[in-house]
Amino acid sequence: MAIEVSVNGSPRHIEADPDTPLLRVLRDTLGLTGAKYGCGEGLCGACAVLVDGHAVNSCVTPLSAVAGSKVTTVEGLETNGRLHPMQQAFLDKGAMQCAYCTPGMILGAISLLNTKPAPTEADIVEAMDGHICRCGTYPRIVDAIRLAASRQAGNRPR
Amino acid sequence: MPDYHWPPMAQRRVIGKPVSRIDGPAKSAGRAKYSMDISRPGLLHAVLVTSPHAHARLKSIDASAAQALPGVKAVHLMANPGSELQWEGAEIAAIAATTEEIARDAARKLVVEYEVLPWVVREEDLSKAGDRVKPSGDQTTGDPDKAFAESDGVSEGTYGIPVLTHCCLEAHGAVIEWKGNSIEYWPSTQGVSSVGDDLGQQISVPATNIHVHMDYIGGGFGSKFASDTWGAACAQLSKKSGGRPVKLFLDRATELKIAGNRPSVFAKVKMAGKKDGTITAWQSETWSTGGFGGGGLNADLFPYVYRNVPNRRIKHSAVRINAGSARAWRGPMHTQVSFVTCAAMEDLAARLNIDPMELFAKNAGYTHKPDVYRSQLEIAAGLANWKTLWHPRGDSAKGHMKRGLGIGVNTWGGGGHDSHCRVTIHPDGSVDIELGSQDLGTGTRTVIAMVAAETFGLPVNGVRVRIGQSSYLSSGASGGSTTVGGVSSSTRKAAVNALDELLAKVGPALGAEPVDLEATGGRIQVKGNPAKSLTWKAACQKLGVSPISAQGSNVSRTAAREGLNSSGVAGVQVADVSVDIETGIVRLNRLIAVQDCGLIINPKTAESQAFGACIMSICGALYEERIMDQATGRMLNPDMEFYKLAGIDDIGEIIVHLDIRPEHDKRGVIGLGEPPVIGGIAAISNAVANAIGVRVPMVPLTPRRVLSALEERSA
């Protein structure tokens, strides 16, 4: 069965079983390995991608569920070789160690700012609690999201 | 003799400054390729078939139906009829197919018959472990019986700390391509220079034919040194499928069952002391399991840090159970022994009715670093506002929320592992640094770049670091907090050697002897005289067409004499918790870590590592536990739903105080991976006892355990 989906701005025509996890399609069919396999049950957030601007765990999202949608992976965030402000904030704050969880964290954080551009610390903690970092970089992840939010607010036309 | 010493603190331009990790852009952009991300033309996907029984004999195995499934390219048997399988998850076979789905379908078609045998999978009750218990001899020092009889107070307690798994987010596994005589090997490993030899031994291939590649790793924590049986199976599948590349990574459930764990410890401890808080006796009876291999604990570590308590009796037993084997787990043995010791000390302080901060400080003479521990306890007490917030055991405040403080201590070795580095200075001024090392996320790449940049007077981005290939000079595996000491020292020596060669070449052009030249601010100049200088690039042009290639080595055996790295650190953790005595839920308010760590190369990554270690100790204190079921012989929580790790909402405030002082700095570089993970569990357990007025004997401190402890006290 063929499914049409936009991935990082490009239309894609994917021949696969509609029940195939989106993560498998991204990694094995499209070679987009930024989304990681962590737990396979939607419980760690390593596989998070944006579907129409909202973070979903792609390991438990069937391909059929994203038909006609816009999927954004971490590889789709840079523009003209410049990091997305959230990627830059994670870098500036040192909010990563092994960084296996980082792509999912960054996409989860972008999803949060898409709905709440000026999140409180409680908002950040609530939104990011489903993302596991085994290296333990959480305090700096909160800092990075605050930094990205404040930079975004500073750049917004008044 | 070249001068390899670290520049004095005041003269450092790069070392000691917070530098963003040099691989950060690749990591945040998603360009960093982990071994699990590697794809090759014609890649096959493999899965492992494992035993569902805790103890069984393999009667027969029939792979014909699996082999016949379209898309299946190779089946490799890992156990044979007659094999005795000693734990759930023991390896039976590996199957490679064109897709992972086909490989999983084939796994279900593998027909395996087992003769199920009796098992033991729990160790907390020694009386039920029967002949699985192997006692080691009692050790007695001084006269504990007399000390107990003559003391002012005796405390007794039981304590338990369970088996944990490493739960690396990137599971164990590899991609392997075995073509002819040559094996390309992309493992997820902590030992780029050593894992190829390990694989070679398993599959009888010379190590020279095995080429290891690993740019990024998604966590190891002590569990990823070996190539493992599944690494060998992956290689065999590649060979059997005519040299096609094969990817075999464990799924989460298998990862948690067989890819390593931290041994448990159960303890009965009796301590005695005088009214003034002086500890006079320690007696412990402990047992632990590290899986089918037995114990995995060195009871000589008791009592932890406070080793020289004069009267001691130590008794320990190892328990063999039918569960996956232990591996080194960040701070091996220390987290458990610290927990048992510091909990017993807190209980003694409560028995003697004195402030535990006083008891920990008063007895610092029993440690190997009395002054350091006393000063760190004072710093930690200050940061925690201990004098204001601490109260005798049991928070007397009204209401159901009880607050408490507690202490844990740590010590660790460190030092620098054997490491060899090659530095190349090219005539165009570019610099390559190569080592067969690996960056576990600790910031190893960045530290290497900083050391070279410091030596050459260049910015950090003026040098290029290459690691992750076995073709580079060998560098030790990353374990025991030995990496930063090893790679910083070998890089420093290689860079100094290369610079000396460069200075010899440019001396004539500046009309100066090489010893009178220095590299600073992107220039080679006569010492202290920028007027007589060449830019780095102009200086390198003097090389003509021949690059400089120089080496440097750190040899762990002799490194201590050279002063670039050393070992032996101390640290103190203080936890501040609030406990809801109606629900049993423990919330961490703050965890404070004061850590001695020698010369800090990059405070930005060092502090991050200490944060992470603290958070890992919170996981162990409040959430993580492998739960085995004696009825079925199985692990009940081989998943990330019930094998719980702390999330961002669970950690409270983490305060890290890196104890940077000239006298510590003089000791050279000392690794920071293990020490701050050690004392946190003890600190949190002690804080909960202080809050609710009763010891919860077993960690993690789940609501059920907290409520049971409260209930027993009221009964």
mmCIF file of N, CA and C in Angstrom, chain B residues 283-372:
data_model
loop_
_atom_site.group_PDB
_atom_site.id
_atom_site.type_symbol
_atom_site.label_atom_id
_atom_site.label_comp_id
_atom_site.label_asym_id
_atom_site.label_seq_id
_atom_site.Cartn_x
_atom_site.Cartn_y
_atom_site.Cartn_z
ATOM 1 N N GLN B 283 29.979 -4.116 62.709
ATOM 2 C CA GLN B 283 29.808 -5.537 62.413
ATOM 3 C C GLN B 283 28.789 -5.665 61.286
ATOM 4 N N SER B 284 29.161 -6.343 60.224
ATOM 5 C CA SER B 284 28.207 -6.496 59.121
ATOM 6 C C SER B 284 28.148 -7.930 58.633
ATOM 7 N N GLU B 285 26.924 -8.359 58.372
ATOM 8 C CA GLU B 285 26.705 -9.642 57.704
ATOM 9 C C GLU B 285 25.965 -9.288 56.422
ATOM 10 N N THR B 286 26.594 -9.552 55.294
ATOM 11 C CA THR B 286 26.018 -9.111 54.022
ATOM 12 C C THR B 286 25.944 -10.263 53.040
ATOM 13 N N TRP B 287 25.034 -10.130 52.076
ATOM 14 C CA TRP B 287 25.003 -11.070 50.970
ATOM 15 C C TRP B 287 24.566 -10.343 49.711
ATOM 16 N N SER B 288 24.960 -10.893 48.584
ATOM 17 C CA SER B 288 24.663 -10.198 47.332
ATOM 18 C C SER B 288 24.621 -11.194 46.191
ATOM 19 N N THR B 289 24.015 -10.771 45.108
ATOM 20 C CA THR B 289 24.064 -11.602 43.907
ATOM 21 C C THR B 289 24.465 -10.763 42.710
ATOM 22 N N GLY B 290 25.284 -11.379 41.888
ATOM 23 C CA GLY B 290 25.621 -10.776 40.602
ATOM 24 C C GLY B 290 25.157 -11.695 39.494
ATOM 25 N N GLY B 291 24.105 -12.485 39.779
ATOM 26 C CA GLY B 291 23.577 -13.409 38.779
ATOM 27 C C GLY B 291 24.124 -14.803 38.965
ATOM 28 N N PHE B 292 24.218 -15.544 37.885
ATOM 29 C CA PHE B 292 24.621 -16.941 38.003
ATOM 30 C C PHE B 292 26.089 -17.062 38.423
ATOM 31 N N GLY B 293 26.871 -16.035 38.147
ATOM 32 C CA GLY B 293 28.283 -16.061 38.531
ATOM 33 C C GLY B 293 28.506 -15.969 40.035
ATOM 34 N N GLY B 294 27.527 -15.494 40.778
ATOM 35 C CA GLY B 294 27.685 -15.360 42.225
ATOM 36 C C GLY B 294 27.576 -13.922 42.675
ATOM 37 N N GLY B 295 28.536 -13.499 43.499
ATOM 38 C CA GLY B 295 28.385 -12.253 44.267
ATOM 39 C C GLY B 295 28.598 -10.963 43.530
ATOM 40 N N GLY B 296 29.817 -10.711 43.128
ATOM 41 C CA GLY B 296 30.098 -9.436 42.486
ATOM 42 C C GLY B 296 30.328 -8.313 43.470
ATOM 43 N N LEU B 297 30.569 -8.660 44.747
ATOM 44 C CA LEU B 297 30.816 -7.614 45.727
ATOM 45 C C LEU B 297 32.068 -7.950 46.538
ATOM 46 N N ASN B 298 32.879 -6.935 46.771
ATOM 47 C CA ASN B 298 34.053 -7.089 47.612
ATOM 48 C C ASN B 298 33.722 -6.528 48.990
ATOM 49 N N ALA B 299 33.479 -7.439 49.961
ATOM 50 C CA ALA B 299 33.040 -6.993 51.290
ATOM 51 C C ALA B 299 34.157 -6.294 52.049
ATOM 52 N N ASP B 300 35.379 -6.372 51.542
ATOM 53 C CA ASP B 300 36.486 -5.656 52.192
ATOM 54 C C ASP B 300 36.262 -4.148 52.197
ATOM 55 N N LEU B 301 35.350 -3.684 51.343
ATOM 56 C CA LEU B 301 35.081 -2.247 51.294
ATOM 57 C C LEU B 301 34.321 -1.749 52.521
ATOM 58 N N PHE B 302 33.772 -2.682 53.333
ATOM 59 C CA PHE B 302 33.038 -2.271 54.552
ATOM 60 C C PHE B 302 34.010 -2.011 55.688
ATOM 61 N N PRO B 303 33.759 -1.058 56.555
ATOM 62 C CA PRO B 303 32.804 0.037 56.382
ATOM 63 C C PRO B 303 33.370 1.059 55.391
ATOM 64 N N TYR B 304 32.517 1.550 54.553
ATOM 65 C CA TYR B 304 32.932 2.378 53.414
ATOM 66 C C TYR B 304 33.537 3.711 53.858
ATOM 67 N N VAL B 305 34.616 4.080 53.239
ATOM 68 C CA VAL B 305 35.355 5.317 53.499
ATOM 69 C C VAL B 305 35.896 5.348 54.944
ATOM 70 N N TYR B 306 35.017 5.058 55.917
ATOM 71 C CA TYR B 306 35.424 5.049 57.330
ATOM 72 C C TYR B 306 36.065 3.692 57.638
ATOM 73 N N ARG B 307 37.087 3.379 56.864
ATOM 74 C CA ARG B 307 37.660 2.032 56.857
ATOM 75 C C ARG B 307 38.334 1.657 58.168
ATOM 76 N N ASN B 308 38.849 2.651 58.886
ATOM 77 C CA ASN B 308 39.720 2.319 60.018
ATOM 78 C C ASN B 308 39.024 2.309 61.373
ATOM 79 N N VAL B 309 37.703 2.091 61.355
ATOM 80 C CA VAL B 309 37.015 1.853 62.629
ATOM 81 C C VAL B 309 37.786 0.711 63.316
ATOM 82 N N PRO B 310 38.198 0.896 64.572
ATOM 83 C CA PRO B 310 39.193 -0.030 65.139
ATOM 84 C C PRO B 310 38.692 -1.468 65.335
ATOM 85 N N ASN B 311 37.431 -1.635 65.643
ATOM 86 C CA ASN B 311 36.947 -2.994 65.920
ATOM 87 C C ASN B 311 35.899 -3.367 64.879
ATOM 88 N N ARG B 312 36.196 -4.385 64.068
ATOM 89 C CA ARG B 312 35.308 -4.706 62.943
ATOM 90 C C ARG B 312 35.134 -6.211 62.801
ATOM 91 N N ARG B 313 33.929 -6.594 62.435
ATOM 92 C CA ARG B 313 33.699 -7.992 62.038
ATOM 93 C C ARG B 313 32.888 -7.955 60.745
ATOM 94 N N ILE B 314 33.409 -8.618 59.724
ATOM 95 C CA ILE B 314 32.773 -8.562 58.410
ATOM 96 C C ILE B 314 32.552 -9.979 57.902
ATOM 97 N N LYS B 315 31.321 -10.238 57.510
ATOM 98 C CA LYS B 315 30.981 -11.571 57.016
ATOM 99 C C LYS B 315 30.166 -11.370 55.741
ATOM 100 N N HIS B 316 30.489 -12.121 54.715
ATOM 101 C CA HIS B 316 29.789 -11.904 53.442
ATOM 102 C C HIS B 316 29.532 -13.237 52.738
ATOM 103 N N SER B 317 28.402 -13.307 52.042
ATOM 104 C CA SER B 317 28.092 -14.487 51.230
ATOM 105 C C SER B 317 27.681 -14.056 49.836
ATOM 106 N N ALA B 318 28.092 -14.846 48.870
ATOM 107 C CA ALA B 318 27.664 -14.627 47.491
ATOM 108 C C ALA B 318 26.527 -15.591 47.188
ATOM 109 N N VAL B 319 25.510 -15.109 46.483
ATOM 110 C CA VAL B 319 24.365 -15.961 46.151
ATOM 111 C C VAL B 319 24.272 -16.083 44.635
ATOM 112 N N ARG B 320 24.234 -17.340 44.194
ATOM 113 C CA ARG B 320 24.156 -17.616 42.757
ATOM 114 C C ARG B 320 22.682 -17.762 42.394
ATOM 115 N N ILE B 321 22.185 -16.930 41.506
ATOM 116 C CA ILE B 321 20.782 -17.074 41.103
ATOM 117 C C ILE B 321 20.689 -17.207 39.583
ATOM 118 N N ASN B 322 19.510 -17.637 39.131
ATOM 119 C CA ASN B 322 19.312 -17.844 37.694
ATOM 120 C C ASN B 322 18.841 -16.545 37.049
ATOM 121 N N ALA B 323 19.789 -15.658 36.886
ATOM 122 C CA ALA B 323 19.488 -14.383 36.229
ATOM 123 C C ALA B 323 20.749 -13.895 35.541
ATOM 124 N N GLY B 324 20.573 -12.986 34.619
ATOM 125 C CA GLY B 324 21.684 -12.468 33.812
ATOM 126 C C GLY B 324 22.832 -11.965 34.673
ATOM 127 N N SER B 325 24.029 -11.984 34.094
ATOM 128 C CA SER B 325 25.237 -11.694 34.860
ATOM 129 C C SER B 325 25.471 -10.209 35.068
ATOM 130 N N ALA B 326 26.095 -9.930 36.203
ATOM 131 C CA ALA B 326 26.473 -8.556 36.529
ATOM 132 C C ALA B 326 27.622 -8.094 35.641
ATOM 133 N N ARG B 327 27.685 -6.799 35.446
ATOM 134 C CA ARG B 327 28.840 -6.174 34.812
ATOM 135 C C ARG B 327 29.179 -4.942 35.640
ATOM 136 N N ALA B 328 30.344 -4.354 35.329
ATOM 137 C CA ALA B 328 30.681 -3.106 36.008
ATOM 138 C C ALA B 328 29.516 -2.137 35.829
ATOM 139 N N TRP B 329 29.123 -1.501 36.885
ATOM 140 C CA TRP B 329 28.028 -0.520 36.832
ATOM 141 C C TRP B 329 28.544 0.736 37.523
ATOM 142 N N ARG B 330 28.704 1.783 36.757
ATOM 143 C CA ARG B 330 29.203 3.091 37.218
ATOM 144 C C ARG B 330 29.462 3.159 38.741
ATOM 145 N N GLY B 331 30.718 3.164 39.107
ATOM 146 C CA GLY B 331 31.077 3.146 40.533
ATOM 147 C C GLY B 331 30.899 1.760 41.113
ATOM 148 N N PRO B 332 31.414 0.717 40.415
ATOM 149 C CA PRO B 332 31.145 -0.667 40.830
ATOM 150 C C PRO B 332 31.371 -0.908 42.318
ATOM 151 N N MET B 333 30.395 -1.496 42.955
ATOM 152 C CA MET B 333 30.368 -1.870 44.370
ATOM 153 C C MET B 333 30.226 -0.671 45.303
ATOM 154 N N HIS B 334 30.731 0.468 44.894
ATOM 155 C CA HIS B 334 30.759 1.608 45.809
ATOM 156 C C HIS B 334 29.367 2.146 46.144
ATOM 157 N N THR B 335 28.459 2.180 45.157
ATOM 158 C CA THR B 335 27.141 2.756 45.476
ATOM 159 C C THR B 335 26.471 1.932 46.571
ATOM 160 N N GLN B 336 26.586 0.594 46.432
ATOM 161 C CA GLN B 336 25.918 -0.268 47.404
ATOM 162 C C GLN B 336 26.566 -0.165 48.780
ATOM 163 N N VAL B 337 27.900 -0.215 48.801
ATOM 164 C CA VAL B 337 28.614 -0.218 50.087
ATOM 165 C C VAL B 337 28.482 1.142 50.771
ATOM 166 N N SER B 338 28.460 2.201 49.980
ATOM 167 C CA SER B 338 28.234 3.540 50.541
ATOM 168 C C SER B 338 26.853 3.615 51.183
ATOM 169 N N PHE B 339 25.851 3.073 50.477
ATOM 170 C CA PHE B 339 24.486 3.106 51.018
ATOM 171 C C PHE B 339 24.424 2.387 52.367
ATOM 172 N N VAL B 340 24.925 1.160 52.416
ATOM 173 C CA VAL B 340 24.809 0.367 53.646
ATOM 174 C C VAL B 340 25.569 1.053 54.791
ATOM 175 N N THR B 341 26.773 1.521 54.505
ATOM 176 C CA THR B 341 27.600 2.121 55.556
ATOM 177 C C THR B 341 27.000 3.424 56.072
ATOM 178 N N CYS B 342 26.656 4.319 55.135
ATOM 179 C CA CYS B 342 26.171 5.639 55.568
ATOM 180 C C CYS B 342 24.803 5.535 56.246
ATOM 181 N N ALA B 343 23.978 4.564 55.809
ATOM 182 C CA ALA B 343 22.680 4.371 56.469
ATOM 183 C C ALA B 343 22.900 3.897 57.899
ATOM 184 N N ALA B 344 23.825 2.957 58.082
ATOM 185 C CA ALA B 344 24.093 2.459 59.435
ATOM 186 C C ALA B 344 24.672 3.575 60.313
ATOM 187 N N MET B 345 25.508 4.436 59.723
ATOM 188 C CA MET B 345 26.078 5.552 60.504
ATOM 189 C C MET B 345 24.999 6.530 60.933
ATOM 190 N N GLU B 346 24.063 6.801 60.031
ATOM 191 C CA GLU B 346 22.946 7.700 60.368
ATOM 192 C C GLU B 346 22.091 7.078 61.483
ATOM 193 N N ASP B 347 21.902 5.764 61.404
ATOM 194 C CA ASP B 347 21.117 5.095 62.448
ATOM 195 C C ASP B 347 21.837 5.149 63.799
ATOM 196 N N LEU B 348 23.167 5.057 63.765
ATOM 197 C CA LEU B 348 23.931 5.159 65.017
ATOM 198 C C LEU B 348 23.812 6.579 65.586
ATOM 199 N N ALA B 349 23.898 7.566 64.698
ATOM 200 C CA ALA B 349 23.769 8.956 65.159
ATOM 201 C C ALA B 349 22.412 9.166 65.840
ATOM 202 N N ALA B 350 21.348 8.578 65.227
ATOM 203 C CA ALA B 350 20.016 8.712 65.826
ATOM 204 C C ALA B 350 19.980 8.014 67.190
ATOM 205 N N ARG B 351 20.627 6.858 67.271
ATOM 206 C CA ARG B 351 20.654 6.102 68.534
ATOM 207 C C ARG B 351 21.390 6.879 69.626
ATOM 208 N N LEU B 352 22.471 7.555 69.222
ATOM 209 C CA LEU B 352 23.287 8.311 70.191
ATOM 210 C C LEU B 352 22.738 9.715 70.403
ATOM 211 N N ASN B 353 21.681 10.032 69.635
ATOM 212 C CA ASN B 353 21.050 11.341 69.780
ATOM 213 C C ASN B 353 21.964 12.504 69.421
ATOM 214 N N ILE B 354 22.744 12.321 68.346
ATOM 215 C CA ILE B 354 23.568 13.448 67.915
ATOM 216 C C ILE B 354 23.352 13.712 66.419
ATOM 217 N N ASP B 355 23.749 14.887 66.024
ATOM 218 C CA ASP B 355 23.616 15.321 64.627
ATOM 219 C C ASP B 355 24.551 14.463 63.754
ATOM 220 N N PRO B 356 24.018 13.809 62.724
ATOM 221 C CA PRO B 356 24.884 12.950 61.896
ATOM 222 C C PRO B 356 26.022 13.738 61.230
ATOM 223 N N MET B 357 25.796 15.017 60.954
ATOM 224 C CA MET B 357 26.864 15.821 60.351
ATOM 225 C C MET B 357 28.066 15.828 61.294
ATOM 226 N N GLU B 358 27.747 15.909 62.604
ATOM 227 C CA GLU B 358 28.793 15.886 63.621
ATOM 228 C C GLU B 358 29.474 14.515 63.647
ATOM 229 N N LEU B 359 28.664 13.468 63.564
ATOM 230 C CA LEU B 359 29.230 12.112 63.619
ATOM 231 C C LEU B 359 30.110 11.822 62.402
ATOM 232 N N PHE B 360 29.652 12.233 61.227
ATOM 233 C CA PHE B 360 30.467 12.009 60.018
ATOM 234 C C PHE B 360 31.787 12.788 60.116
ATOM 235 N N ALA B 361 31.736 14.008 60.637
ATOM 236 C CA ALA B 361 32.952 14.814 60.723
ATOM 237 C C ALA B 361 33.865 14.312 61.839
ATOM 238 N N LYS B 362 33.270 13.984 62.962
ATOM 239 C CA LYS B 362 34.063 13.562 64.125
ATOM 240 C C LYS B 362 34.896 12.320 63.815
ATOM 241 N N ASN B 363 34.348 11.434 63.000
ATOM 242 C CA ASN B 363 35.030 10.172 62.715
ATOM 243 C C ASN B 363 35.860 10.204 61.429
ATOM 244 N N ALA B 364 36.053 11.407 60.889
ATOM 245 C CA ALA B 364 36.796 11.513 59.622
ATOM 246 C C ALA B 364 38.218 10.975 59.751
ATOM 247 N N GLY B 365 38.706 10.904 60.983
ATOM 248 C CA GLY B 365 40.037 10.325 61.201
ATOM 249 C C GLY B 365 40.128 8.875 60.763
ATOM 250 N N TYR B 366 38.994 8.208 60.644
ATOM 251 C CA TYR B 366 38.994 6.810 60.171
ATOM 252 C C TYR B 366 39.103 6.714 58.648
ATOM 253 N N THR B 367 39.009 7.868 57.958
ATOM 254 C CA THR B 367 39.064 7.862 56.485
ATOM 255 C C THR B 367 40.498 8.072 56.027
ATOM 256 N N HIS B 368 40.696 7.946 54.713
ATOM 257 C CA HIS B 368 42.032 8.146 54.162
ATOM 258 C C HIS B 368 42.336 9.621 53.888
ATOM 259 N N LYS B 369 41.315 10.478 54.032
ATOM 260 C CA LYS B 369 41.529 11.913 53.777
ATOM 261 C C LYS B 369 40.755 12.733 54.805
ATOM 262 N N PRO B 370 41.174 12.683 56.064
ATOM 263 C CA PRO B 370 40.372 13.330 57.118
ATOM 264 C C PRO B 370 40.095 14.810 56.843
ATOM 265 N N ASP B 371 41.128 15.553 56.449
ATOM 266 C CA ASP B 371 40.930 16.997 56.278
ATOM 267 C C ASP B 371 39.988 17.306 55.116
ATOM 268 N N VAL B 372 40.154 16.531 54.032
ATOM 269 C CA VAL B 372 39.313 16.774 52.859
ATOM 270 C C VAL B 372 37.849 16.482 53.201
#
